[in-house]
Structures are given as structure tokens and as C-alpha cells.
């Protein structure tokens, strides 16, 4: 394969594939962060995570329609409004779901999986009924489209950069929130020992609810960002769910750092292999490797010692 | 095993009664009341019941939730379908192809000769053997790798899910050898016997029902045996069983393989009755649906699983005939309702609402099975809760 | 019928057009129906189909749930519209068409089950349905075993010719050969990059395309397949940039399309510059709704129908469609092909003077439809349609400008010699 290309081209390939990997990495991180918070901190498996994401995407679509018809002047910056609203929408739904369903199931992790799967079916059909079965297209402001040419072969997509920037921002905020804020301390306390946390006066129910809401809210922002690179339809959310779970599990469930490391490893592996193999085989090989490693090291890349 | 016989004498009788009821339903009531089209549909639903019964053993008793039972259903089905496809692709039937004598999808994908791993499937005994052996070995590999390293619960669920996803992509991607997303269609004869005729469908229904009854018997035996009790004990307090000197992993591997074998039989019967096999049974969605059949029937009840598979599928068919759009709402609602309100499904409802009435009607006080009869011969501190299937699965 | 809702200046005009559309095929077969003066149910239905003195039942079998609902919704709408128009114009052999709609749920075994239900239980006189090749392959044995009639609307890979199916879309050679000829002759293309979703239709189509390209002495510089519903195309876009083909020949389907075109645009490949030029056979106006016109503007599509085709039939069809299903709707190639199904069946029934499947099958070859929105179609002996190929140039508003159409109708050739 290398033989067909000049040295210069080969260098470009590496750079471009690296960049492709990086944008896949941001996608994974955006999806997985919310899931990791919920799964890692609360032990709840949220199979409807993809649907929370799509709620964010539909919110973005709604905002774009609203802005184009009522306030065209705002169009260049509407995306930021949309992301904020997407967060709010998914957060609200998340809190609602936690209140009505999840809190009754905290001691039955496998059952949360089934119940949220049911929820995902309902949400999918709800989207289909409300927004129609067809996909909707979200129009982006001009400044977000196009690319920056670096060399004559290497061009960097602006929306890719935007997603990466967003990912960094969100990941940093989550870290600050988790490790520097009072609330984060409470979350970690509840994770490590729920009963003790309750005994020292932490309102564990409130912490749970907000944690779940936050995870869903991040999914909403992810959905908003995904309108730039993917499709928005009633079933789009399902496309990401398995990959994302693998990222979280591979990283070590309770470790946010692990999630990021595993997202990086999986995305780079997949995009590198995609260049040399067919798309299908690259995906199979990546997943196989991940499953293989997980069989050898079930606790994932990073582990947090907690009392079970 | 004095405990098993003395304490569970009544449940076994009850099991016999339930078995008789289900046998009568499958072998007499349904064939007599349904027309052939509906009967064939029921036959199809029953193939999922194989999976559900397997799940009762491995999830309900063992606490191992596999979200990849579709893998085994699919493998079993594909083994059967490969044999049938080869038989349907005789050189005479495929004369218009550029390479006659190989399955049509191979021809479409420029495969010019039968791949080596297809060759054994020309023989019927090998194919039958493969239906059981291939999925079981596969399950053994997964199970050994995971349980020996004490992977369980949620992790196991997600990893099996990932394996289901991998297998689906692989089958779809290698379409020259597997038929891709179309699956293997147009299966016609089994050893020269046309499986598409009405009479064949009728006979296959009974073969299927008989096999299912056999599987139920095996499941009942396993459930009542020491292994079954150990499984329940493991589900509730794995460490204690381990400290008692048992190799927990081996029991788990065993029950997982057994469930896989059951699923594979279901898959093979599916291919026979429906006349094709497709990767849409291997993936994540069908695998989770199969878990739901089991959950609706009652994850602890073998008979419940069969009724669950029948009921959910029947509801799906009728519902989607009249209100296709509402079906997903109903299905989703069912998932949530079963998990939140009736964790033990239909069997649980039966146990907590119908049976007391029944007992009152017969004016016989219900013996309290919760009372430990004697000190258990096996040093199992948890054995006392074992015979109460109504004990919530909440850990 | 929708006539009641017609308003203002359009009313008269539309009625006239609709009326013309409805009556022309009826007139065309009037001669034949007169011969069979006896239209009592016993005479027109000797095989126990669901036909009464006043009505006849047909089936509609598409996915309205699951992933394929995105694509199949348009087909259902077109079929219902056609049935309603036929009923308003007097029905078939004096009988109103009733339809039973079943949901395939994007699941091939469900398609087979529902097809069997329609044929065995409901005894429908014909079925309009299926979309993916996989669903057609699943129902095919059912239709052959229980002798039903399926009108299948999607462009597909060919390699099939069933007495129980009328293929109202194009088979691969009709869609591919003329399209490649056009891009070579008018755009001077020399090298191609073939790209598709990983299943039989894209693979077979690309196989035919590759053979055709190589027979012309031109070069295929890459061929790549991605799983259905794949959403990351950066790697293949990089390969395209490196190999610098003249033409990207793309057969990506479903939701993947959205990701592919958005990422193509983001990677700095401006399709309007035509370097490389993009030719697709899988993106209809329906898909552009999701992709967004601004992301695909400048691409070329090779199909038999575009909503923007200018002729009276199409103007009436588009208007009727929008009035029935809403203004915001778009009509793609498959939707139009689905609309032909009920009309072709009606014509065949009236020609045969009977609803019996065998007689309808016998009467089908040679049926002409002068009222088809795409212009004029004719049923070939091999049950496919003679049709033209058109090249559309994507605009920002999600519609295509028709830049080329073949002078003659193209003969369907599902088993092309030399391309297998």
C-alpha cells in the first residue's frame, strides 16, 4: 500500500487519517461522556442515550427553522442558542425520566437496561409521529462550513474543528465540575458509598437526579453537534449506542479519564484501519480487538477502586 | 438431595400439571383451533420460545443477562439454512447462473466455487451436528473467557451485545459467502421433502412443538437439579458459593452453553419453518426483544417464558396489523411496565394473584414453602430461598 | 377524493388534468373491456380473490416503522394517491379499490410474514410494496408459492425476473450505462472512484459500472464499501483526495448519505466545481431533505424521474400529490415508480378483463402508460419497464435540474450479457 504513494503523500495520509481519527474521537467523547457519567457514577445503563442525543438534534433543527423564519439576523450564531436549548431539553427530559423510572430501579442495573430500551422505542416512535419518518436537514451558518487548506492535499474541515473545540470545552467543564466543585464532590461521595454519603447529609436523591440530567444534557449537546456531520432521523440515535457503550466499558466504567483514553484508542485504530482495509472489515477488526482486550482485562483500561 | 425431593415435591407436581397444560395447548388446542396460516405463525413464535427458555435458565436462575442470544439463534439458523440452501442450489435449479451448483448469492458476488467451510454442510448429519455444536462451542469460548475472569452483570451484557454487532457486520460484509443483508432466501427442500407445502408446514409445526417440549423438560430437570439450585445461589450471593468450594465459572459456562444450544435449535427450526434466514436475527435489536419475551413471561418461570414468547409475538402481529404506528408505543410501554411493576412477568402475576384465589377456592391452606425444612445437606446458607421463584430478582 | 379541497384558479385546471390522467388509460382499454361484457364477479374472479360486485382489495406492504420508514413513506403515499385517483375515476372493472396496509417494520422476515398474510388470508388481488432488495428477496418465494402479484417500485440490481413481480423502477443497467456514457461523453471523465453501502444493490451496480468503465478503456481508481448506517466517511474522502478521480460514483443509501455529503463538503470538496464530479444513483429528492440542498448542490444523479421534469402528466401528478400529502413534500424517483404500480395493475386487469393473477400476468407485457409522470412507460416481456434515463443536477433548494435525457426508451435487461 505504501509503495503506491510518494513520501510526501504518505505523510499527508498519516496527517489526514490522524485528523479523521480525531474527529471520530470527538464524536465518541461527546457521546460517551454523558453515558460514562450516568453509568460510571450511578451504575445505570441508559439504552435511550441515543434518543436523548436525537432530542438535541431535533431541538437544533427546530431552532434553525425558527431563526430562519423569524430572526434571520441571528442565523450566524443560532447554533450556540440551539446547543443551549438542546442541553435544556435533554436535561429536562432526563430529570423527568429519572424521577418517573430510574429512581425505582437503582438496585437493579440490568433492569434499567430493559426499561430504558423500552423508553428508547417509545421516544423513537414519538419522534416519528411528531417530526415524520423522513430525515430532517439542519442548515448550518456559512462560517461553519468549508475547510482550511493547509497543503494542497491536507484540508481541515471547520466543523470538525468546531466539534473538537466543543468536545474539549465540555470535557474540561465536566472535569472541573466533577473534581473541583462541591457538587462533584457529592457525586463522587455517593458513587463511593451511597449510605455513608447519605449519613453525612448529602441529599443522594437530588445528586442522582442531577447527575442523570447532566448526562442526558451532554447527550443533547452531542446531538446538536452531530447535526453538522450526521443525519437527524427518528432512528439515528441507535447508530451510536453500541460503539459508545464499548468506549465506556473499554475505558473502565467509573473513570472519566479512561473513557477519554479509550475513545482515543478506538477512534485512531478504526480510522487507521479504514485506510488500509474496507470499511466493514475495519469496523469488525476494531470491535473484535476491543472485545478481545476486554476479555483479557475485564475491568477496562483504567479502574477506580470502589467498594461494591 | 433429600432436600430437593422432600421440599419441592409439590412444585414438581405442579410443574407436571403445567407441562401437561402446555403440551395440550401446543399439540391439541392450537392445531385444532387455528387455520394453517396462523398455526405456522405460532410455529414461528415458538422458535423464539426456545431462546426464552434458555434465558430463564441463564438470566432468571443464573443472573447472567446475555444480550446476544440472537448470535446463537442466528448461528443455528444459518447452519440449517446453509444445508437447505445447498440442497436448493442443485446444478439443475441454478442452470442460469454463470457457475451452476453454488448458491445464487455467491454467483451474484462473483464467487466461482463453493468455499471450503461450506462443503461439510452438504451432508445432513454434519449440518444437524453443526446446529448444536457450532453455537455451543462459540458460547463456550465467550463464556470461558468471561466467567473465568469473573466478568458478569452489566459488562457481560454489553460485551455480548458487541459480539452480536460484530457478527452482524461480518455477515453483512461478507455477502459473497453469507448472502449479506438479504440473508439466505428461497429455501425449498429438506432431503427432497418440499418444506413449503401446507402439509410440510403442518408436520414441521409438530416437530417444533415436540422439540420445544423436550427442551422444556431438560430445562425443568436442570432447574430442579443441584446445578439449578447452585445457579440461584450464585445469582444471589456469588461469593458465598465460591467460598463454599464451588467453581462458579463452570456452572455459569454450562448454563450459558445450554441456553445457546436451545437458541440454536430455535434458530434451525425457524429456518425450516419460515424458509429463510437473515442477519436481522443476529443483531442487537432481536436479541433484546428475545429478552423481553422472557421478561414478560416471567424470568423465573420456564412455562412463563413460552407463554411470554407466544403472547408478545401474537400481540405484535395483531397490533401491527391494525395500528402499525402504535405498536412501538405498546412494545415500549410493555418493557417499562414489566420491569417496573411486574418484575416476574406473567408468571409472577399468576403466582401472586391467581394462585391465592385458586387455593382459596379449593379451601386448602397453602403450604408455606419458605420454611426451611431441614438443615440442607449441602452447606448452602441461601438454599432456603431457592425454591421460592417468586422471590424478586432484585439482588 | 382530493378534488373537494381544490380551490381558486387551480381548481378547474387541476380537475381537467386529473380527469385526463384518470380517463386516458381507461379509454385505452375500453375496447378490450367491452369484449368482456360480462363483468359479474364470478366471471372476473375465478381464483377466489377478494373481489366483490362493488370492490376489490389490494395490499400495500411497506415499512412505516423502523429505519426504512424514512424511504418507504413516499411510496405508501404515492400508492394511496394512485388508488384514490383510480377510485374517483370509476375504479377497476367497475369496482372500487380497497387497500389493506401492512407494516414490514424494516424487517425482512416480517415482510415475508405480512406478504403471506395478504395473499393467504386477505386474498388480495395484487400487492404494491417492498423497497429494499432484501425485503423483495424475502417475499419473493411467498409470491411465487401462493401466486400473487407484486408491484415493486425501487431501482434495483437486476439479476431477477419473476413472473410474480412487475418491476416499476429501473434495473441496474438502465440506470448505470447511459449515466456513465453521459459523464464520459460530455464531461470527459477518465477515472472513477466507486463507493457504496455494503449490500447487494451497490455492489452489483458497481460491478456493472466497473465493467462498463473498463470496457471503455477508462480507469477505476478505487472501490469502497461501508456498512449500512455508517456515519464516518473521512477515511474514504481522504482516499478520494489522494487518488484524484474525475468522477466519484456514489451509491450510498439511507442515513449514511447525510453523513457522507456533509463530510464531503466539510472536507473542502465543492461539488459545484466538478473536480471531482459526483454522480450518484441513490440520492433522490427524498434523501436531499435530510442531506440539505446546500450540502449536495452540484452533484449529478442518474435516474428516470425527477420532480422537476416538465410535462403535463408530471405537473398534474406533483400538484395532486402536494394537495393530498402537504405542500412541503418532495417526490423522488421511487415515489413516482410506486405511483405507477396501481395504474399498471389497473390497465392489466382491464386488458385481461379479469382479476385472476394468471390472466393479469399474461396481459401485463405490452401495457403502456401514456399518463405516467415520467412521460411514457411500457411493460417489457421481462416484467420491467421501458423507460428513459435522465441526469439531474442538484440545486440548493433540494431539487434537480434535468440536464440530459436519453432520446429513446431504454430496454430493461436484468441479466446483462458480459456484465456478470
PDB file of C-alpha atoms in Angstrom, chain A residues 1 5 9 12-13 16-21 23-24 27 125 128 133-140 145-148 152-160 226-235 238-240 270-272 274-280 283, chain C residues 64-71 73-75 77 198 203 224-239 241-244 254-260 262-263 265-269 286-292 294-295 321 329-330 335:
ATOM      1  CA  UNK A   1       0.000   0.000   0.000  1.00  0.00           C
ATOM      2  CA  UNK A   5       2.471   6.699  -2.696  1.00  0.00           C
ATOM      3  CA  UNK A   9       1.705  11.713   0.071  1.00  0.00           C
ATOM      4  CA  UNK A  12      -0.293  13.571   4.153  1.00  0.00           C
ATOM      5  CA  UNK A  13      -2.189  10.321   4.567  1.00  0.00           C
ATOM      6  CA  UNK A  16      -5.316  13.314   7.321  1.00  0.00           C
ATOM      7  CA  UNK A  17      -6.147   9.956   8.823  1.00  0.00           C
ATOM      8  CA  UNK A  18      -4.957  11.253  12.145  1.00  0.00           C
ATOM      9  CA  UNK A  19      -7.323  14.135  11.773  1.00  0.00           C
ATOM     10  CA  UNK A  20     -10.157  11.841  10.689  1.00  0.00           C
ATOM     11  CA  UNK A  21      -9.436   9.805  13.790  1.00  0.00           C
ATOM     12  CA  UNK A  23     -12.950  13.917  14.675  1.00  0.00           C
ATOM     13  CA  UNK A  24     -14.203  10.392  15.328  1.00  0.00           C
ATOM     14  CA  UNK A  27     -17.758  12.186  18.389  1.00  0.00           C
ATOM     15  CA  UNK A 125     -41.876   6.344  17.645  1.00  0.00           C
ATOM     16  CA  UNK A 128     -41.534   9.595  14.047  1.00  0.00           C
ATOM     17  CA  UNK A 133     -40.369   9.371   9.369  1.00  0.00           C
ATOM     18  CA  UNK A 134     -38.137  11.253   6.964  1.00  0.00           C
ATOM     19  CA  UNK A 135     -34.838  12.723   7.997  1.00  0.00           C
ATOM     20  CA  UNK A 136     -34.621  16.420   8.553  1.00  0.00           C
ATOM     21  CA  UNK A 137     -31.758  18.563   7.332  1.00  0.00           C
ATOM     22  CA  UNK A 138     -30.268  21.202   9.567  1.00  0.00           C
ATOM     23  CA  UNK A 139     -28.885  24.209   7.732  1.00  0.00           C
ATOM     24  CA  UNK A 140     -25.607  25.457   9.091  1.00  0.00           C
ATOM     25  CA  UNK A 145     -18.937  25.038   6.532  1.00  0.00           C
ATOM     26  CA  UNK A 146     -15.948  24.571   4.313  1.00  0.00           C
ATOM     27  CA  UNK A 147     -12.371  23.957   5.273  1.00  0.00           C
ATOM     28  CA  UNK A 148      -8.982  25.481   5.885  1.00  0.00           C
ATOM     29  CA  UNK A 152      -2.672  21.058  -1.398  1.00  0.00           C
ATOM     30  CA  UNK A 153      -3.886  17.727  -0.071  1.00  0.00           C
ATOM     31  CA  UNK A 154      -4.488  18.370   3.587  1.00  0.00           C
ATOM     32  CA  UNK A 155      -7.584  20.393   4.350  1.00  0.00           C
ATOM     33  CA  UNK A 156      -9.055  20.790   7.766  1.00  0.00           C
ATOM     34  CA  UNK A 157     -12.858  20.868   7.980  1.00  0.00           C
ATOM     35  CA  UNK A 158     -14.072  23.788  10.041  1.00  0.00           C
ATOM     36  CA  UNK A 159     -16.973  21.913  11.542  1.00  0.00           C
ATOM     37  CA  UNK A 160     -14.547  19.173  12.577  1.00  0.00           C
ATOM     38  CA  UNK A 226     -23.894  15.842  15.319  1.00  0.00           C
ATOM     39  CA  UNK A 227     -26.295  17.680  13.055  1.00  0.00           C
ATOM     40  CA  UNK A 228     -23.131  19.045  11.460  1.00  0.00           C
ATOM     41  CA  UNK A 229     -21.771  15.671  10.485  1.00  0.00           C
ATOM     42  CA  UNK A 230     -24.549  13.123  10.606  1.00  0.00           C
ATOM     43  CA  UNK A 231     -28.188  12.532   9.916  1.00  0.00           C
ATOM     44  CA  UNK A 232     -31.142  13.521  12.057  1.00  0.00           C
ATOM     45  CA  UNK A 233     -33.937  10.986  11.931  1.00  0.00           C
ATOM     46  CA  UNK A 234     -36.029   9.052  14.410  1.00  0.00           C
ATOM     47  CA  UNK A 235     -33.621   6.122  14.498  1.00  0.00           C
ATOM     48  CA  UNK A 238     -29.304   3.886  17.735  1.00  0.00           C
ATOM     49  CA  UNK A 239     -26.354   4.024  15.376  1.00  0.00           C
ATOM     50  CA  UNK A 240     -24.019   5.170  18.096  1.00  0.00           C
ATOM     51  CA  UNK A 270     -10.564   2.439  13.426  1.00  0.00           C
ATOM     52  CA  UNK A 271      -9.599   5.324  11.189  1.00  0.00           C
ATOM     53  CA  UNK A 272      -6.122   3.931  10.583  1.00  0.00           C
ATOM     54  CA  UNK A 274     -10.168   2.081   7.491  1.00  0.00           C
ATOM     55  CA  UNK A 275      -7.471   3.388   5.234  1.00  0.00           C
ATOM     56  CA  UNK A 276      -5.947   0.013   4.565  1.00  0.00           C
ATOM     57  CA  UNK A 277      -8.997  -2.235   4.771  1.00  0.00           C
ATOM     58  CA  UNK A 278     -12.590  -1.967   3.661  1.00  0.00           C
ATOM     59  CA  UNK A 279     -14.901  -0.006   5.912  1.00  0.00           C
ATOM     60  CA  UNK A 280     -16.785  -3.074   7.121  1.00  0.00           C
ATOM     61  CA  UNK A 283     -15.075  -1.891  11.999  1.00  0.00           C
TER      62      UNK A 283
ATOM     63  CA  UNK C  64     -43.841   2.558   8.255  1.00  0.00           C
ATOM     64  CA  UNK C  65     -41.718   1.867  11.305  1.00  0.00           C
ATOM     65  CA  UNK C  66     -38.026   1.177  11.689  1.00  0.00           C
ATOM     66  CA  UNK C  67     -35.114   2.592   9.741  1.00  0.00           C
ATOM     67  CA  UNK C  68     -36.603   2.095   6.282  1.00  0.00           C
ATOM     68  CA  UNK C  69     -39.686   4.180   7.115  1.00  0.00           C
ATOM     69  CA  UNK C  70     -37.571   7.150   6.044  1.00  0.00           C
ATOM     70  CA  UNK C  71     -37.542   5.911   2.479  1.00  0.00           C
ATOM     71  CA  UNK C  73     -43.156   6.648   3.409  1.00  0.00           C
ATOM     72  CA  UNK C  74     -43.167   8.319  -0.006  1.00  0.00           C
ATOM     73  CA  UNK C  75     -44.042   5.061  -1.737  1.00  0.00           C
ATOM     74  CA  UNK C  77     -48.267   7.965  -0.128  1.00  0.00           C
ATOM     75  CA  UNK C 198     -22.256  -2.665   1.748  1.00  0.00           C
ATOM     76  CA  UNK C 203     -22.109  -3.974  -5.118  1.00  0.00           C
ATOM     77  CA  UNK C 224     -15.025   1.031  -1.324  1.00  0.00           C
ATOM     78  CA  UNK C 225     -17.981  -0.206   0.741  1.00  0.00           C
ATOM     79  CA  UNK C 226     -19.209   0.866   4.136  1.00  0.00           C
ATOM     80  CA  UNK C 227     -21.738  -0.809   6.422  1.00  0.00           C
ATOM     81  CA  UNK C 228     -25.284   0.472   6.153  1.00  0.00           C
ATOM     82  CA  UNK C 229     -25.840   3.357   8.526  1.00  0.00           C
ATOM     83  CA  UNK C 230     -22.138   4.114   8.735  1.00  0.00           C
ATOM     84  CA  UNK C 231     -21.563   7.715   9.708  1.00  0.00           C
ATOM     85  CA  UNK C 232     -17.840   8.340   9.329  1.00  0.00           C
ATOM     86  CA  UNK C 233     -16.599   8.850   5.805  1.00  0.00           C
ATOM     87  CA  UNK C 234     -13.456  10.853   6.473  1.00  0.00           C
ATOM     88  CA  UNK C 235     -11.153   7.999   5.514  1.00  0.00           C
ATOM     89  CA  UNK C 236     -12.708   7.402   2.123  1.00  0.00           C
ATOM     90  CA  UNK C 237     -12.801  11.126   1.479  1.00  0.00           C
ATOM     91  CA  UNK C 238      -9.076  11.206   2.146  1.00  0.00           C
ATOM     92  CA  UNK C 239      -8.556   8.380  -0.300  1.00  0.00           C
ATOM     93  CA  UNK C 241      -8.421  13.308  -2.376  1.00  0.00           C
ATOM     94  CA  UNK C 242      -5.287  11.268  -2.857  1.00  0.00           C
ATOM     95  CA  UNK C 243      -6.379   9.370  -5.935  1.00  0.00           C
ATOM     96  CA  UNK C 244      -7.947  12.446  -7.529  1.00  0.00           C
ATOM     97  CA  UNK C 254     -30.163   5.837   3.743  1.00  0.00           C
ATOM     98  CA  UNK C 255     -28.917   7.882   6.674  1.00  0.00           C
ATOM     99  CA  UNK C 256     -25.289   7.338   5.648  1.00  0.00           C
ATOM    100  CA  UNK C 257     -25.892   9.734   2.777  1.00  0.00           C
ATOM    101  CA  UNK C 258     -26.344  12.620   5.139  1.00  0.00           C
ATOM    102  CA  UNK C 259     -23.042  11.972   6.848  1.00  0.00           C
ATOM    103  CA  UNK C 260     -21.252  11.378   3.556  1.00  0.00           C
ATOM    104  CA  UNK C 262     -21.873  16.745   4.884  1.00  0.00           C
ATOM    105  CA  UNK C 263     -18.385  15.407   5.441  1.00  0.00           C
ATOM    106  CA  UNK C 265     -18.449  19.339   1.844  1.00  0.00           C
ATOM    107  CA  UNK C 266     -16.651  19.902   5.136  1.00  0.00           C
ATOM    108  CA  UNK C 267     -13.504  18.331   3.692  1.00  0.00           C
ATOM    109  CA  UNK C 268     -13.376  21.030   1.065  1.00  0.00           C
ATOM    110  CA  UNK C 269     -14.701  19.084  -1.907  1.00  0.00           C
ATOM    111  CA  UNK C 286     -36.351  12.424  -0.536  1.00  0.00           C
ATOM    112  CA  UNK C 287     -32.783  11.903   0.617  1.00  0.00           C
ATOM    113  CA  UNK C 288     -31.864  15.517  -0.064  1.00  0.00           C
ATOM    114  CA  UNK C 289     -34.425  16.542   2.553  1.00  0.00           C
ATOM    115  CA  UNK C 290     -32.152  15.004   5.133  1.00  0.00           C
ATOM    116  CA  UNK C 291     -28.842  15.874   3.483  1.00  0.00           C
ATOM    117  CA  UNK C 292     -29.728  19.507   2.944  1.00  0.00           C
ATOM    118  CA  UNK C 294     -26.598  23.208   0.291  1.00  0.00           C
ATOM    119  CA  UNK C 295     -24.520  20.125   1.032  1.00  0.00           C
ATOM    120  CA  UNK C 321     -49.508  14.747  -4.582  1.00  0.00           C
ATOM    121  CA  UNK C 329     -43.417  17.250   0.420  1.00  0.00           C
ATOM    122  CA  UNK C 330     -40.940  16.201  -2.240  1.00  0.00           C
ATOM    123  CA  UNK C 335     -42.205   7.538  -5.182  1.00  0.00           C
TER     124      UNK C 335
END
